[in-house]
Amino acid sequence: MTSRLSQIASHLVPESLNHHHHHPAGAKTGIKSDDDVVICCAVRTAITRGFKGGFKDTVPEDLLAEVLIAVRERTKIDPSLVEDICVGNVLQPSGGATTSRMAALYAGYPVETSCYTVNRQCASGLQAVVNIANAIEAGLIEIGIGAGVESMTMGYGPSAMAAKSSEKIPRGSQDAADCQLSMGVTSENVARDFGIDRKAQDEFAALSFQRAALAQKEGRFKDEIVPVRTFIKTTKNSKDSNSSKEDDEGQMKPVTISQDDGIRDGVTFESLSKIRPAFANDGSTTAGNASQISDGAAAVLLMRRRTAKRLGMPIIGKYITSVVRGVSPRVMGIGPAVAIPAVCKKAAIEIKDVDLFELNEAFASQTVYTIKTCGLDTNKVNVNGGALAIGHPLGCTGARQIATLMNELKRRKERIGVVTMCMATGMGAAAIFENEQV
């Protein structure tokens, strides 16, 4: 009876005094509940260079199938328990809906396991994971996989616009017109508007390359990467005029790809400062301080904590919360600077409480801007390098960042991590995860 009275009394307290006002609903950091949405597995392929790297001849659904198989094999989960799979993808025809379903069926998930794709530009892989987490939180499903895949080699066209598009919309709205700007131009806008000079961009890019090279040398990515057996077309030998037709077109050679091949050792501020600007003669964005065009896939298995306990699944961490915020399309790169404070507020934590940030390095300009604006400690941001060195396969990146984040939080025995990125057309996304492998 007393508890019933205190319950009624708490409803009479003005909203401003009610503690729920300060602690938003949903998962809390530092408190375990059977209702938490937990991560049982987070894996990725290597990230390889578009048009040149190890996956240049591998179609995206083959990459996706590999990470879906790895989730099953690493956790020993009965695939028939996985109710839904959401796949982030940006460039595939029709969003890769058909090929992603085919990949799931090939990977051993039954016809009853549903599958769909989502395109939130560069946040697609993160959005896929958040969509599954939301479905679990809402009680729609118990178990699901959020994944991401992109072959920029296969899907990289000159424009994200259809052959025929509206004339009145861009005429009627400058912001709408700015959605069609090339990403490089938006990077130049950020650099110019907010005074991020070439030196700051190249210094940060050099740091990203150096951190990634060290991490790779020390084998820090090994646990999160699923080795992929595939084929690579060797370049044709034009000298030998007697070569058969097949030789002439290059041979398909079997390879196993298990390392990010965009990472280069020995990149320095000096070597980067020699590269010419790519988008404006007097610009500061170059091929060295912009993210690489890449291919890769990643997948994250999620379920309620009580379900994971019942099934004896490994629990590597939990999903806390996420936000997406819009910004002006002409400076789309500033998105994370708006999303990071918003997501921390939603989780009732301070920015300084975050142990590690996986901040997608679309461009050094916007990464440096975000670090400055949010007052981030550089020693907590992309400690193993980021997209400048590793690459940015659009639809895969958000899920890839989760695999890298959970792996590194475990290695450092740290707790709170944020995955964040900007996206084309002007948005920022951020999500908070808590490591439980301490």
Coordinates of C-alpha atoms in Angstrom, one line a residue:
M1 CA 0.0 0.0 0.0
T2 CA 2.8 2.4 0.9
S3 CA 4.5 1.8 -2.4
R4 CA 1.2 2.5 -4.2
L5 CA 0.9 5.8 -2.3
S6 CA 4.5 6.8 -3.1
Q7 CA 3.7 5.9 -6.8
I8 CA 0.7 8.3 -6.8
A9 CA 2.7 11.0 -5.0
S10 CA 5.5 10.8 -7.5
H11 CA 2.9 11.6 -10.2
L12 CA 1.9 14.7 -8.3
V13 CA 5.5 16.1 -8.2
P14 CA 6.0 18.9 -10.7
E15 CA 7.8 17.6 -13.9
S16 CA 10.9 19.7 -13.2
L17 CA 11.4 17.9 -9.8
N18 CA 10.7 14.5 -11.1
H19 CA 14.0 12.6 -11.6
H20 CA 12.7 11.0 -14.8
H21 CA 13.1 14.4 -16.3
H22 CA 16.8 14.2 -15.9
H23 CA 17.2 10.5 -16.7
P24 CA 15.6 9.7 -20.0
A25 CA 13.8 6.4 -20.5
G26 CA 15.8 3.5 -22.0
A27 CA 19.1 2.0 -21.1
K28 CA 21.3 3.6 -18.6
T29 CA 25.1 3.4 -18.5
G30 CA 26.5 1.5 -15.6
I31 CA 23.2 -0.3 -14.8
K32 CA 22.4 -3.8 -16.1
S33 CA 18.8 -4.6 -16.8
D34 CA 17.2 -7.8 -18.4
D35 CA 15.5 -5.4 -20.8
D36 CA 18.8 -4.0 -22.2
V37 CA 19.5 -4.5 -25.9
V38 CA 22.9 -6.2 -25.9
I39 CA 25.5 -6.9 -28.6
C40 CA 26.6 -10.5 -28.8
C41 CA 28.9 -10.2 -31.8
A42 CA 30.3 -7.4 -34.0
V43 CA 32.5 -8.3 -36.9
R44 CA 33.7 -6.9 -40.2
T45 CA 35.6 -7.8 -43.3
A46 CA 38.9 -6.0 -44.1
I47 CA 38.3 -2.6 -45.7
T48 CA 39.9 -2.6 -49.1
R49 CA 40.7 0.2 -51.6
G50 CA 38.1 0.8 -54.3
F51 CA 39.1 -0.2 -57.8
K52 CA 42.6 -1.4 -56.6
G53 CA 42.2 -3.4 -53.5
G54 CA 41.5 -7.0 -52.5
F55 CA 37.7 -6.8 -53.0
K56 CA 37.8 -4.9 -56.4
D57 CA 36.3 -8.0 -58.1
T58 CA 34.0 -9.1 -55.3
V59 CA 30.3 -8.2 -55.5
P60 CA 28.8 -6.7 -52.3
E61 CA 26.4 -9.6 -51.5
D62 CA 29.4 -11.9 -51.3
L63 CA 31.0 -9.6 -48.7
L64 CA 27.7 -9.4 -46.8
A65 CA 27.3 -13.2 -46.8
E66 CA 30.8 -13.6 -45.2
V67 CA 30.0 -11.4 -42.1
L68 CA 26.5 -13.0 -41.7
I69 CA 28.2 -16.5 -41.7
A70 CA 30.8 -15.2 -39.2
V71 CA 28.1 -14.0 -36.8
R72 CA 26.5 -17.5 -36.9
E73 CA 29.8 -19.3 -36.5
R74 CA 31.3 -17.2 -33.8
T75 CA 28.2 -17.2 -31.5
K76 CA 26.9 -20.7 -32.5
I77 CA 23.4 -19.1 -32.6
D78 CA 20.6 -21.1 -34.1
P79 CA 20.0 -19.0 -37.3
S80 CA 16.3 -19.7 -37.1
L81 CA 16.2 -17.5 -33.9
V82 CA 17.2 -14.4 -35.9
E83 CA 14.0 -12.7 -36.8
D84 CA 15.1 -9.7 -38.9
I85 CA 18.2 -8.5 -40.6
C86 CA 18.6 -4.8 -41.6
V87 CA 21.5 -4.0 -44.0
G88 CA 22.8 -0.5 -44.5
N89 CA 23.6 0.3 -48.2
V90 CA 24.0 3.4 -50.2
L91 CA 25.0 2.7 -53.8
Q92 CA 23.6 -0.7 -54.9
P93 CA 20.7 -0.7 -57.4
S94 CA 17.3 -0.7 -55.5
G95 CA 19.3 -0.4 -52.3
G96 CA 20.6 -3.9 -52.5
A97 CA 17.2 -5.3 -51.1
T98 CA 17.2 -8.4 -53.3
T99 CA 20.9 -9.2 -53.1
S100 CA 21.0 -8.7 -49.3
R101 CA 18.1 -11.2 -48.9
M102 CA 20.0 -13.6 -51.1
A103 CA 23.1 -13.2 -49.0
A104 CA 21.2 -14.0 -45.8
L105 CA 19.7 -17.1 -47.3
Y106 CA 23.1 -18.3 -48.7
A107 CA 24.6 -17.6 -45.2
G108 CA 22.3 -20.2 -43.7
Y109 CA 19.5 -18.1 -42.3
P110 CA 16.1 -19.7 -43.1
V111 CA 13.4 -18.2 -45.3
E112 CA 11.5 -17.2 -42.1
T113 CA 14.3 -14.7 -41.2
S114 CA 13.2 -11.4 -42.8
C115 CA 15.6 -8.9 -44.4
Y116 CA 15.5 -5.3 -45.6
T117 CA 17.9 -2.5 -46.4
V118 CA 18.2 1.1 -45.2
N119 CA 19.9 4.1 -46.8
R120 CA 20.8 7.0 -44.4
Q121 CA 23.8 7.9 -46.5
C122 CA 27.1 7.5 -44.6
A123 CA 25.2 6.5 -41.4
S124 CA 23.4 3.6 -43.1
G125 CA 25.4 0.9 -41.2
L126 CA 24.8 2.6 -37.9
Q127 CA 21.1 3.1 -38.7
A128 CA 20.7 -0.6 -39.5
V129 CA 22.0 -1.5 -36.0
V130 CA 19.8 1.2 -34.4
N131 CA 16.7 0.0 -36.4
I132 CA 17.2 -3.5 -35.0
A133 CA 17.8 -2.2 -31.5
N134 CA 14.6 -0.1 -31.7
A135 CA 12.7 -3.1 -32.9
I136 CA 13.9 -5.1 -29.9
E137 CA 13.2 -2.3 -27.5
A138 CA 9.7 -1.9 -28.9
G139 CA 9.1 -5.7 -28.5
L140 CA 8.6 -6.3 -32.2
I141 CA 11.5 -8.9 -32.3
E142 CA 13.7 -10.6 -29.8
I143 CA 16.8 -11.1 -31.9
G144 CA 18.1 -9.4 -35.0
I145 CA 21.2 -8.4 -37.0
G146 CA 22.2 -4.9 -38.1
A147 CA 24.7 -4.9 -40.9
G148 CA 26.3 -2.7 -43.6
V149 CA 27.8 -3.4 -46.9
E150 CA 29.3 -1.3 -49.8
S151 CA 31.2 -2.0 -52.9
M152 CA 32.1 1.5 -54.0
T153 CA 34.1 -0.2 -56.8
M154 CA 30.9 -1.7 -58.2
G155 CA 28.5 1.1 -57.3
Y156 CA 30.5 4.3 -57.6
G157 CA 28.8 6.5 -60.1
P158 CA 29.2 10.2 -60.9
S159 CA 26.0 11.2 -59.1
A160 CA 23.5 10.1 -56.4
M161 CA 20.8 11.8 -58.5
A162 CA 18.4 10.1 -60.9
A163 CA 18.8 10.8 -64.6
K164 CA 15.7 13.0 -64.5
S165 CA 15.1 15.1 -61.4
S166 CA 13.1 18.1 -60.3
E167 CA 13.9 21.6 -61.6
K168 CA 11.5 23.4 -59.3
I169 CA 12.8 22.1 -56.0
P170 CA 16.4 23.3 -56.2
R171 CA 15.1 26.6 -57.7
G172 CA 12.7 27.0 -54.8
S173 CA 15.1 26.2 -51.9
Q174 CA 18.8 27.0 -51.6
D175 CA 19.2 24.2 -49.0
A176 CA 17.6 21.7 -51.4
A177 CA 20.0 22.9 -54.2
D178 CA 23.0 22.4 -51.8
C179 CA 22.0 18.8 -51.3
Q180 CA 23.5 18.2 -54.8
L181 CA 26.9 19.7 -54.0
S182 CA 29.9 17.4 -54.3
M183 CA 31.1 16.2 -50.9
G184 CA 34.5 17.7 -51.6
V185 CA 32.9 21.1 -52.1
T186 CA 31.1 20.8 -48.7
S187 CA 34.5 20.0 -47.1
E188 CA 35.9 23.2 -48.6
N189 CA 32.9 25.1 -47.2
V190 CA 33.6 23.8 -43.7
A191 CA 37.3 24.6 -43.9
R192 CA 36.6 28.1 -45.2
D193 CA 33.6 29.0 -43.0
F194 CA 35.2 27.8 -39.8
G195 CA 38.9 28.5 -40.4
I196 CA 40.2 25.0 -40.6
D197 CA 43.5 25.5 -42.5
R198 CA 45.4 23.0 -44.7
K199 CA 48.1 22.5 -42.0
A200 CA 45.5 21.3 -39.4
Q201 CA 43.9 19.0 -41.9
D202 CA 47.2 17.4 -43.0
E203 CA 48.4 17.1 -39.4
F204 CA 45.3 15.2 -38.5
A205 CA 45.4 13.0 -41.6
A206 CA 49.0 12.1 -40.9
L207 CA 48.0 11.1 -37.3
S208 CA 45.2 8.9 -38.7
F209 CA 47.6 7.1 -41.0
Q210 CA 50.2 6.7 -38.3
R211 CA 47.8 5.3 -35.7
A212 CA 46.2 2.9 -38.2
A213 CA 49.6 1.6 -39.4
L214 CA 50.7 1.0 -35.8
A215 CA 47.4 -0.7 -34.9
Q216 CA 47.7 -3.0 -38.0
K217 CA 51.3 -3.8 -37.1
E218 CA 50.3 -4.7 -33.5
G219 CA 47.4 -6.8 -34.8
R220 CA 44.7 -4.8 -33.0
F221 CA 42.1 -5.3 -35.8
K222 CA 42.6 -9.1 -35.9
D223 CA 39.7 -10.1 -33.7
E224 CA 37.2 -8.0 -35.5
I225 CA 38.1 -8.9 -39.0
V226 CA 36.6 -12.0 -40.8
P227 CA 39.1 -13.3 -43.4
V228 CA 37.4 -13.6 -46.8
R229 CA 38.3 -16.1 -49.4
T230 CA 37.6 -14.5 -52.8
F231 CA 39.1 -14.0 -56.3
I232 CA 41.0 -11.1 -57.7
K233 CA 41.5 -10.4 -61.4
T234 CA 45.2 -10.0 -62.2
T235 CA 46.0 -7.4 -64.8
K236 CA 46.5 -8.6 -68.3
N237 CA 49.9 -9.0 -69.7
S238 CA 49.9 -6.9 -72.9
K239 CA 53.5 -7.9 -73.9
D240 CA 52.7 -11.5 -74.7
S241 CA 50.7 -11.4 -77.9
N242 CA 50.3 -15.2 -77.9
S243 CA 48.3 -15.2 -74.7
S244 CA 44.9 -16.8 -74.9
K245 CA 41.7 -14.8 -74.6
E246 CA 41.2 -15.6 -70.9
D247 CA 44.8 -14.5 -70.1
D248 CA 44.3 -11.4 -72.1
E249 CA 41.4 -10.3 -69.8
G250 CA 43.3 -11.2 -66.7
Q251 CA 43.1 -14.3 -64.7
M252 CA 40.9 -14.8 -61.6
K253 CA 43.3 -15.7 -58.8
P254 CA 42.1 -17.1 -55.4
V255 CA 43.1 -14.9 -52.5
T256 CA 42.3 -14.6 -48.8
I257 CA 41.8 -11.0 -47.7
S258 CA 42.3 -10.4 -44.0
Q259 CA 43.9 -7.0 -43.7
D260 CA 42.8 -3.4 -44.4
D261 CA 44.8 -2.5 -47.6
G262 CA 44.2 1.3 -47.6
I263 CA 46.5 1.7 -44.5
R264 CA 49.9 2.9 -45.6
D265 CA 53.0 3.0 -43.4
G266 CA 55.3 6.0 -43.5
V267 CA 52.7 8.7 -44.3
T268 CA 53.8 12.0 -42.8
F269 CA 52.6 15.6 -42.6
E270 CA 55.4 16.4 -45.1
S271 CA 54.3 13.8 -47.7
L272 CA 50.6 14.8 -47.4
S273 CA 51.4 18.5 -47.7
K274 CA 52.8 17.9 -51.3
I275 CA 49.4 16.7 -52.6
R276 CA 47.5 19.1 -54.8
P277 CA 44.0 20.3 -53.7
A278 CA 41.3 18.2 -55.3
F279 CA 38.2 20.4 -55.4
A280 CA 39.4 24.0 -55.7
N281 CA 42.8 25.5 -56.8
D282 CA 43.1 27.5 -53.6
G283 CA 41.4 24.7 -51.6
S284 CA 42.7 22.6 -48.7
T285 CA 40.9 19.3 -49.2
T286 CA 43.1 16.7 -51.0
A287 CA 43.2 13.0 -51.8
G288 CA 45.4 12.7 -48.7
N289 CA 43.1 14.4 -46.2
A290 CA 39.8 13.0 -47.5
S291 CA 38.4 9.5 -46.8
Q292 CA 39.2 6.7 -49.3
I293 CA 36.8 5.0 -51.7
S294 CA 36.5 1.5 -50.3
D295 CA 34.8 -1.9 -50.2
G296 CA 33.7 -3.9 -47.2
A297 CA 31.0 -5.3 -44.9
A298 CA 30.2 -5.5 -41.2
A299 CA 27.5 -7.1 -39.0
V300 CA 26.3 -6.8 -35.4
L301 CA 24.1 -9.4 -33.6
L302 CA 21.7 -7.8 -31.1
M303 CA 19.1 -9.2 -28.6
R304 CA 17.5 -8.6 -25.2
R305 CA 19.8 -9.3 -22.3
R306 CA 17.4 -11.9 -20.9
T307 CA 17.3 -13.7 -24.2
A308 CA 21.1 -13.7 -24.4
K309 CA 21.3 -15.1 -20.9
R310 CA 18.8 -17.8 -21.7
L311 CA 20.7 -18.8 -24.8
G312 CA 24.1 -18.6 -23.1
M313 CA 25.3 -16.0 -25.7
P314 CA 28.4 -14.0 -25.2
I315 CA 27.5 -10.4 -24.2
I316 CA 30.2 -7.9 -25.4
G317 CA 28.3 -4.7 -24.7
K318 CA 25.0 -2.9 -24.8
Y319 CA 23.3 -0.3 -26.9
I320 CA 22.4 2.9 -24.9
T321 CA 20.8 5.4 -27.3
S322 CA 21.3 7.3 -30.5
V323 CA 20.3 10.6 -32.3
V324 CA 20.3 12.0 -35.8
R325 CA 20.3 15.8 -36.3
G326 CA 20.1 17.8 -39.4
V327 CA 22.5 20.6 -40.4
S328 CA 22.9 22.9 -43.4
P329 CA 23.7 20.7 -46.5
R330 CA 26.4 23.0 -47.7
V331 CA 28.5 22.2 -44.6
M332 CA 27.2 18.6 -44.1
G333 CA 30.5 17.6 -42.4
I334 CA 29.6 19.5 -39.2
G335 CA 26.9 16.9 -38.4
P336 CA 28.8 15.1 -35.6
A337 CA 29.5 18.4 -33.8
V338 CA 25.7 18.7 -33.3
A339 CA 25.0 15.0 -32.8
I340 CA 27.6 14.3 -30.1
P341 CA 26.3 16.8 -27.5
A342 CA 22.7 15.7 -28.3
V343 CA 23.4 12.0 -27.8
C344 CA 25.3 12.6 -24.5
K345 CA 22.4 14.7 -23.2
K346 CA 19.9 11.9 -24.2
A347 CA 22.0 9.4 -22.2
A348 CA 22.4 11.8 -19.3
I349 CA 26.2 11.7 -19.5
E350 CA 28.8 14.4 -20.1
I351 CA 31.0 14.4 -23.2
K352 CA 34.0 13.9 -20.9
D353 CA 32.5 10.6 -19.6
V354 CA 33.0 9.0 -23.0
D355 CA 36.2 6.9 -23.1
L356 CA 36.5 6.4 -26.9
F357 CA 35.0 8.1 -30.0
E358 CA 34.8 6.4 -33.4
L359 CA 34.3 9.5 -35.5
N360 CA 34.0 8.8 -39.2
E361 CA 36.8 10.8 -40.9
A362 CA 34.8 11.7 -44.1
F363 CA 37.3 14.7 -44.4
A364 CA 40.0 16.0 -42.1
S365 CA 38.3 19.4 -42.3
Q366 CA 35.1 18.2 -40.6
T367 CA 36.8 15.9 -38.2
V368 CA 39.1 18.7 -36.9
Y369 CA 36.1 21.0 -36.7
T370 CA 34.1 18.4 -34.6
I371 CA 37.0 17.8 -32.2
K372 CA 37.5 21.5 -31.7
T373 CA 33.8 22.4 -31.4
C374 CA 33.0 19.6 -28.9
G375 CA 36.3 20.0 -27.0
L376 CA 37.1 16.3 -27.6
D377 CA 40.4 14.9 -26.3
T378 CA 42.3 13.8 -29.4
N379 CA 43.7 10.8 -27.4
K380 CA 40.2 9.4 -27.3
V381 CA 39.3 10.0 -31.0
N382 CA 40.0 7.2 -33.6
V383 CA 42.9 5.8 -31.5
N384 CA 43.5 3.2 -34.2
G385 CA 43.1 5.7 -37.1
G386 CA 39.9 6.3 -39.1
A387 CA 38.5 6.6 -42.6
L388 CA 41.3 8.7 -43.9
A389 CA 43.6 5.7 -43.5
I390 CA 41.3 2.8 -43.3
G391 CA 38.6 3.8 -45.8
H392 CA 34.9 4.6 -45.9
P393 CA 32.7 2.0 -47.6
L394 CA 29.6 4.2 -47.3
G395 CA 26.8 1.7 -46.2
C396 CA 29.3 -0.4 -44.2
T397 CA 31.0 2.3 -42.1
G398 CA 28.6 2.7 -39.2
A399 CA 28.6 -1.1 -38.5
R400 CA 32.3 -1.3 -39.1
Q401 CA 32.9 1.5 -36.5
I402 CA 30.9 -0.5 -33.9
A403 CA 33.1 -3.6 -34.4
T404 CA 36.2 -1.5 -34.1
L405 CA 34.9 0.4 -31.1
M406 CA 33.8 -2.7 -29.1
N407 CA 37.1 -4.4 -29.9
E408 CA 39.2 -1.4 -28.7
L409 CA 37.1 -0.8 -25.6
K410 CA 37.7 -4.4 -24.6
R411 CA 41.4 -4.1 -25.2
R412 CA 41.7 -0.9 -23.1
K413 CA 39.2 -2.2 -20.5
E414 CA 37.2 1.0 -20.9
R415 CA 33.5 1.4 -20.8
I416 CA 31.7 4.1 -22.8
G417 CA 32.1 4.6 -26.6
V418 CA 30.4 6.8 -29.2
V419 CA 30.1 6.1 -32.9
T420 CA 29.4 9.2 -34.9
M421 CA 29.5 10.5 -38.5
C422 CA 28.3 13.2 -40.9
M423 CA 26.3 12.4 -43.9
A424 CA 25.5 13.8 -47.4
T425 CA 22.6 16.3 -47.6
G426 CA 23.5 17.6 -44.1
M427 CA 23.0 15.3 -41.1
G428 CA 25.0 14.0 -38.1
A429 CA 24.4 10.7 -36.3
A430 CA 25.7 9.5 -33.0
A431 CA 25.1 6.4 -30.9
I432 CA 26.4 5.4 -27.4
F433 CA 27.5 1.9 -26.6
E434 CA 28.8 0.4 -23.3
N435 CA 31.5 -2.3 -23.2
E436 CA 30.8 -5.2 -20.8
Q437 CA 34.1 -7.1 -21.5
V438 CA 36.0 -5.2 -18.7

